[in-house]
mmCIF file of C-alpha atoms in Angstrom:
data_model
loop_
_atom_site.group_PDB
_atom_site.id
_atom_site.type_symbol
_atom_site.label_atom_id
_atom_site.label_comp_id
_atom_site.label_asym_id
_atom_site.label_seq_id
_atom_site.Cartn_x
_atom_site.Cartn_y
_atom_site.Cartn_z
ATOM 1 C CA MET A 1 -8.703 7.229 7.256
ATOM 2 C CA LYS A 2 -5.075 6.185 8.151
ATOM 3 C CA GLN A 3 -3.038 9.201 9.339
ATOM 4 C CA ILE A 4 0.198 9.520 6.518
ATOM 5 C CA ASP A 5 2.838 11.327 8.640
ATOM 6 C CA HIS A 6 5.982 11.417 6.587
ATOM 7 C CA PRO A 7 6.564 10.375 2.844
ATOM 8 C CA SER A 8 8.728 7.641 3.861
ATOM 9 C CA GLN A 9 4.784 5.981 4.498
ATOM 10 C CA TRP A 10 3.588 6.021 1.129
ATOM 11 C CA LYS A 11 5.535 3.068 0.404
ATOM 12 C CA TYR A 12 3.300 -0.067 -0.518
ATOM 13 C CA SER A 13 4.945 -3.417 -1.293
ATOM 14 C CA SER A 14 3.586 -5.014 -4.323
ATOM 15 C CA PRO A 15 2.959 -8.726 -3.322
ATOM 16 C CA GLU A 16 4.019 -11.520 -5.738
ATOM 17 C CA GLU A 17 2.026 -14.228 -4.586
ATOM 18 C CA GLU A 18 -0.592 -16.146 -6.194
ATOM 19 C CA GLY A 19 -4.150 -14.403 -6.162
ATOM 20 C CA PHE A 20 -5.610 -10.782 -6.204
ATOM 21 C CA HIS A 21 -4.386 -8.604 -3.692
ATOM 22 C CA GLU A 22 -5.259 -4.854 -2.235
ATOM 23 C CA ILE A 23 -2.355 -2.620 -1.996
ATOM 24 C CA ILE A 24 -3.930 0.719 -1.868
ATOM 25 C CA THR A 25 -7.350 1.696 -0.418
ATOM 26 C CA PRO A 26 -8.909 4.477 1.756
ATOM 27 C CA GLU A 27 -8.643 2.409 4.550
ATOM 28 C CA ASN A 28 -4.531 2.038 4.888
ATOM 29 C CA SER A 29 -3.792 5.283 2.886
ATOM 30 C CA ALA A 30 -4.466 8.795 3.011
ATOM 31 C CA CYS A 31 -6.497 7.927 -0.394
ATOM 32 C CA LYS A 32 -10.327 8.623 -0.302
ATOM 33 C CA ILE A 33 -11.100 7.720 -3.847
ATOM 34 C CA THR A 34 -8.381 5.478 -4.924
ATOM 35 C CA TRP A 35 -7.978 1.683 -4.803
ATOM 36 C CA ILE A 36 -5.036 -0.020 -6.368
ATOM 37 C CA TYR A 37 -5.067 -4.017 -6.543
ATOM 38 C CA ARG A 38 -2.648 -6.702 -7.833
ATOM 39 C CA LEU A 39 -3.763 -9.835 -9.767
ATOM 40 C CA ASN A 40 -0.772 -12.478 -10.096
ATOM 41 C CA LEU A 41 -2.322 -15.665 -11.806
ATOM 42 C CA SER A 42 -0.373 -18.830 -12.821
ATOM 43 C CA GLU A 43 -0.512 -20.361 -16.119
ATOM 44 C CA ASN A 44 -4.080 -21.618 -17.249
ATOM 45 C CA VAL A 45 -5.559 -19.981 -13.967
ATOM 46 C CA GLU A 46 -9.032 -18.509 -14.787
ATOM 47 C CA TYR A 47 -9.904 -15.394 -12.596
ATOM 48 C CA LEU A 48 -13.311 -13.198 -12.936
ATOM 49 C CA LEU A 49 -12.929 -9.614 -12.407
ATOM 50 C CA ARG A 50 -16.092 -7.195 -10.851
ATOM 51 C CA ASN A 51 -16.634 -4.714 -8.819
ATOM 52 C CA ASP A 52 -19.654 -3.314 -7.987
ATOM 53 C CA GLU A 53 -19.078 0.036 -7.220
ATOM 54 C CA LEU A 54 -15.604 0.867 -8.880
ATOM 55 C CA GLU A 55 -14.254 1.378 -12.608
ATOM 56 C CA LEU A 56 -11.077 -0.463 -13.026
ATOM 57 C CA ASN A 57 -8.249 0.041 -15.569
ATOM 58 C CA GLY A 58 -5.702 -2.938 -15.295
ATOM 59 C CA VAL A 59 -2.041 -2.891 -17.288
ATOM 60 C CA VAL A 60 -0.455 -6.547 -17.940
ATOM 61 C CA ILE A 61 2.539 -6.025 -16.525
ATOM 62 C CA ASN A 62 4.428 -9.523 -17.352
ATOM 63 C CA GLY A 63 3.068 -12.247 -19.153
ATOM 64 C CA ALA A 64 -0.068 -12.917 -21.414
ATOM 65 C CA VAL A 65 -3.686 -13.197 -20.843
ATOM 66 C CA LYS A 66 -6.966 -13.898 -22.565
ATOM 67 C CA THR A 67 -9.817 -11.690 -21.274
ATOM 68 C CA GLY A 68 -13.717 -12.956 -22.293
ATOM 69 C CA TYR A 69 -16.028 -9.671 -22.004
ATOM 70 C CA GLY A 70 -19.379 -11.105 -23.129
ATOM 71 C CA SER A 71 -18.884 -13.039 -26.363
ATOM 72 C CA GLU A 72 -15.410 -10.846 -27.098
ATOM 73 C CA ILE A 73 -11.971 -12.264 -26.508
ATOM 74 C CA PHE A 74 -9.016 -9.972 -26.330
ATOM 75 C CA ASP A 75 -5.285 -11.096 -25.954
ATOM 76 C CA LEU A 76 -3.399 -8.863 -23.747
ATOM 77 C CA VAL A 77 0.505 -8.906 -23.415
ATOM 78 C CA SER A 78 3.106 -6.584 -21.159
ATOM 79 C CA PHE A 79 1.980 -3.099 -20.832
ATOM 80 C CA ASP A 80 -1.709 -3.799 -23.099
ATOM 81 C CA SER A 81 -4.650 -2.667 -20.910
ATOM 82 C CA PHE A 82 -8.395 -3.006 -20.451
ATOM 83 C CA TYR A 83 -11.031 -0.622 -18.910
ATOM 84 C CA LEU A 84 -13.802 -2.024 -17.273
ATOM 85 C CA PRO A 85 -17.056 -0.011 -15.999
ATOM 86 C CA ALA A 86 -18.537 -1.255 -12.280
ATOM 87 C CA LYS A 87 -21.104 -4.178 -12.535
ATOM 88 C CA GLU A 88 -19.819 -5.818 -15.338
ATOM 89 C CA ASN A 89 -17.782 -9.081 -15.720
ATOM 90 C CA LEU A 90 -13.976 -9.530 -16.766
ATOM 91 C CA ILE A 91 -12.984 -13.140 -17.420
ATOM 92 C CA ILE A 92 -9.143 -13.250 -17.237
ATOM 93 C CA THR A 93 -7.632 -16.412 -18.221
ATOM 94 C CA ALA A 94 -3.421 -16.518 -17.787
ATOM 95 C CA LYS A 95 -1.868 -17.955 -20.995
ATOM 96 C CA GLU A 96 1.646 -18.018 -18.999
ATOM 97 C CA ALA A 97 1.828 -16.723 -15.412
ATOM 98 C CA SER A 98 1.107 -13.108 -15.381
ATOM 99 C CA SER A 99 0.683 -9.708 -13.429
ATOM 100 C CA ILE A 100 -2.012 -7.057 -13.607
ATOM 101 C CA PHE A 101 -1.804 -3.736 -11.564
ATOM 102 C CA ILE A 102 -5.049 -2.475 -11.323
ATOM 103 C CA ALA A 103 -6.309 0.924 -10.825
ATOM 104 C CA GLY A 104 -9.783 1.569 -9.083
ATOM 105 C CA SER A 105 -12.217 4.447 -8.777
ATOM 106 C CA ILE A 106 -15.612 5.811 -7.549
ATOM 107 C CA TYR A 107 -17.799 4.615 -10.790
ATOM 108 C CA GLU A 108 -20.401 7.526 -11.714
ATOM 109 C CA ASN A 109 -22.131 5.673 -14.699
ATOM 110 C CA LYS A 110 -19.898 7.071 -17.120
ATOM 111 C CA GLY A 111 -17.802 4.690 -19.163
ATOM 112 C CA ARG A 112 -17.485 1.551 -21.259
ATOM 113 C CA PHE A 113 -15.094 -1.472 -21.645
ATOM 114 C CA PHE A 114 -12.377 -1.226 -24.286
ATOM 115 C CA THR A 115 -8.895 -2.803 -24.441
ATOM 116 C CA ARG A 116 -5.581 -0.922 -25.635
ATOM 117 C CA LYS A 117 -2.419 -2.298 -26.949
ATOM 118 C CA TYR A 118 0.802 -0.904 -25.869
ATOM 119 C CA ASP A 119 1.907 0.725 -29.152
ATOM 120 C CA LEU A 120 4.879 3.230 -29.642
ATOM 121 C CA SER A 121 4.515 3.425 -32.854
ATOM 122 C CA LEU A 122 0.961 5.181 -32.662
ATOM 123 C CA PRO A 123 1.331 9.032 -33.787
ATOM 124 C CA LEU A 124 1.753 11.793 -30.844
ATOM 125 C CA GLY A 125 -1.867 12.783 -29.943
ATOM 126 C CA ASP A 126 -4.337 12.186 -26.257
ATOM 127 C CA ILE A 127 -2.442 8.496 -26.546
ATOM 128 C CA HIS A 128 0.763 8.477 -27.423
ATOM 129 C CA GLN A 129 2.851 11.527 -25.735
ATOM 130 C CA ILE A 130 6.176 12.994 -25.670
ATOM 131 C CA HIS A 131 6.750 15.262 -22.480
ATOM 132 C CA GLY A 132 10.186 17.145 -21.366
ATOM 133 C CA LYS A 133 13.237 17.160 -22.712
ATOM 134 C CA PRO A 134 16.837 15.067 -22.253
ATOM 135 C CA PRO A 135 17.877 14.567 -19.913
ATOM 136 C CA TYR A 136 14.198 14.326 -18.409
ATOM 137 C CA GLN A 137 12.402 13.597 -21.586
ATOM 138 C CA ARG A 138 9.831 10.605 -21.197
ATOM 139 C CA GLU A 139 7.459 8.848 -23.232
ATOM 140 C CA VAL A 140 3.859 8.201 -22.249
ATOM 141 C CA ILE A 141 1.406 5.804 -23.364
ATOM 142 C CA MET A 142 -2.493 6.670 -21.735
ATOM 143 C CA THR A 143 -4.103 3.500 -20.926
ATOM 144 C CA LEU A 144 -7.080 5.254 -19.886
ATOM 145 C CA ALA A 145 -6.987 8.890 -21.262
ATOM 146 C CA GLN A 146 -9.051 12.192 -20.127
ATOM 147 C CA GLU A 147 -10.339 12.002 -24.037
ATOM 148 C CA ASP A 148 -11.788 8.217 -23.296
ATOM 149 C CA GLU A 149 -15.021 7.528 -21.884
ATOM 150 C CA GLY A 150 -14.640 6.941 -18.132
ATOM 151 C CA SER A 151 -15.766 8.137 -14.644
ATOM 152 C CA ARG A 152 -12.775 9.471 -12.477
ATOM 153 C CA LEU A 153 -9.750 7.058 -13.771
ATOM 154 C CA ILE A 154 -6.953 8.811 -15.879
ATOM 155 C CA CYS A 155 -4.015 6.092 -16.292
ATOM 156 C CA GLY A 156 -0.942 5.760 -18.508
ATOM 157 C CA ILE A 157 2.452 4.391 -18.506
ATOM 158 C CA THR A 158 5.530 6.516 -18.666
ATOM 159 C CA ARG A 159 9.008 5.516 -20.282
ATOM 160 C CA GLY A 160 12.056 6.623 -19.473
ATOM 161 C CA GLU A 161 15.805 5.649 -21.463
ATOM 162 C CA PRO A 162 17.853 3.486 -19.363
ATOM 163 C CA GLY A 163 20.204 6.061 -16.685
ATOM 164 C CA LEU A 164 17.933 8.921 -17.198
ATOM 165 C CA TRP A 165 15.613 11.008 -15.120
ATOM 166 C CA THR A 166 11.854 10.582 -16.097
ATOM 167 C CA SER A 167 10.384 13.116 -13.926
ATOM 168 C CA TRP A 168 6.709 12.300 -13.232
ATOM 169 C CA PRO A 169 4.510 9.646 -14.980
ATOM 170 C CA PRO A 170 1.357 10.641 -16.138
ATOM 171 C CA HIS A 171 -0.813 13.448 -14.271
ATOM 172 C CA GLN A 172 -2.812 16.706 -14.653
ATOM 173 C CA HIS A 173 -1.958 20.101 -12.954
ATOM 174 C CA THR A 174 -4.536 21.059 -10.810
ATOM 175 C CA ASN A 175 -5.296 20.608 -7.076
ATOM 176 C CA ASP A 176 -8.505 18.527 -7.110
ATOM 177 C CA LEU A 177 -7.181 14.824 -7.658
ATOM 178 C CA GLU A 178 -5.369 12.071 -6.143
ATOM 179 C CA GLU A 179 -2.034 10.476 -7.396
ATOM 180 C CA VAL A 180 -0.749 7.150 -7.231
ATOM 181 C CA TYR A 181 2.440 5.723 -8.905
ATOM 182 C CA TYR A 182 3.738 2.310 -10.051
ATOM 183 C CA TYR A 183 7.246 1.731 -10.246
ATOM 184 C CA PHE A 184 8.835 -1.784 -12.158
ATOM 185 C CA ASP A 185 11.633 -2.512 -13.893
ATOM 186 C CA ILE A 186 13.907 -0.694 -11.518
ATOM 187 C CA PRO A 187 17.109 -2.559 -10.802
ATOM 188 C CA ALA A 188 17.220 -2.007 -6.769
ATOM 189 C CA SER A 189 13.604 -2.680 -6.136
ATOM 190 C CA VAL A 190 10.204 -2.651 -7.221
ATOM 191 C CA SER A 191 7.413 -0.710 -5.170
ATOM 192 C CA ILE A 192 4.872 1.773 -5.225
ATOM 193 C CA SER A 193 4.340 5.190 -3.976
ATOM 194 C CA LEU A 194 1.688 7.144 -3.423
ATOM 195 C CA CYS A 195 1.614 10.950 -3.991
ATOM 196 C CA GLN A 196 -0.107 13.734 -2.184
ATOM 197 C CA PRO A 197 -3.993 13.010 -2.655
ATOM 198 C CA GLN A 198 -7.070 15.102 -2.771
ATOM 199 C CA ASN A 199 -10.555 15.292 -3.900
ATOM 200 C CA GLY A 200 -11.565 14.491 -7.721
ATOM 201 C CA ARG A 201 -10.848 13.126 -10.696
ATOM 202 C CA VAL A 202 -7.884 10.530 -10.049
#
């Protein structure tokens, strides 16, 4: 495992080139059970997503894709997401130039495929949440909530109002976890930042 000596080393670039890119792995970070990928596809390009060891939670960051799981077809646009258990296939076809960020962790034979639309009109509850108060208030849509059927991953999207602090993205207050954050739509830069890793559910 790579030694991470200073928080400045907890930043990982997110490639914009075509293809499937490893960003964070146990080999290049202090993570033990967390993988982060980015998939960039040009219009009409098809990609077969499969991992025999990891469960995967993907979020369309920009663009629009068509996903094929078995005989089912799902259209996903920006901030829509999917969950894919290990050893299962998902065919992703870009309807336009698209980028998908994908989190992965060890699959423990618990989880089923599903997609989730990004819908801020959902009532507050397990999926749509509001945390904090202005100027630190943030709105959260869980792409893979603790209540969903998955193995280790808990994932979500945090939205803050322009010019205000948003505190932390979705996370659990426990010592037994690893946390990884994507940052995007930030004017100065776009980066991925790694927080302190632990064992257990991501």
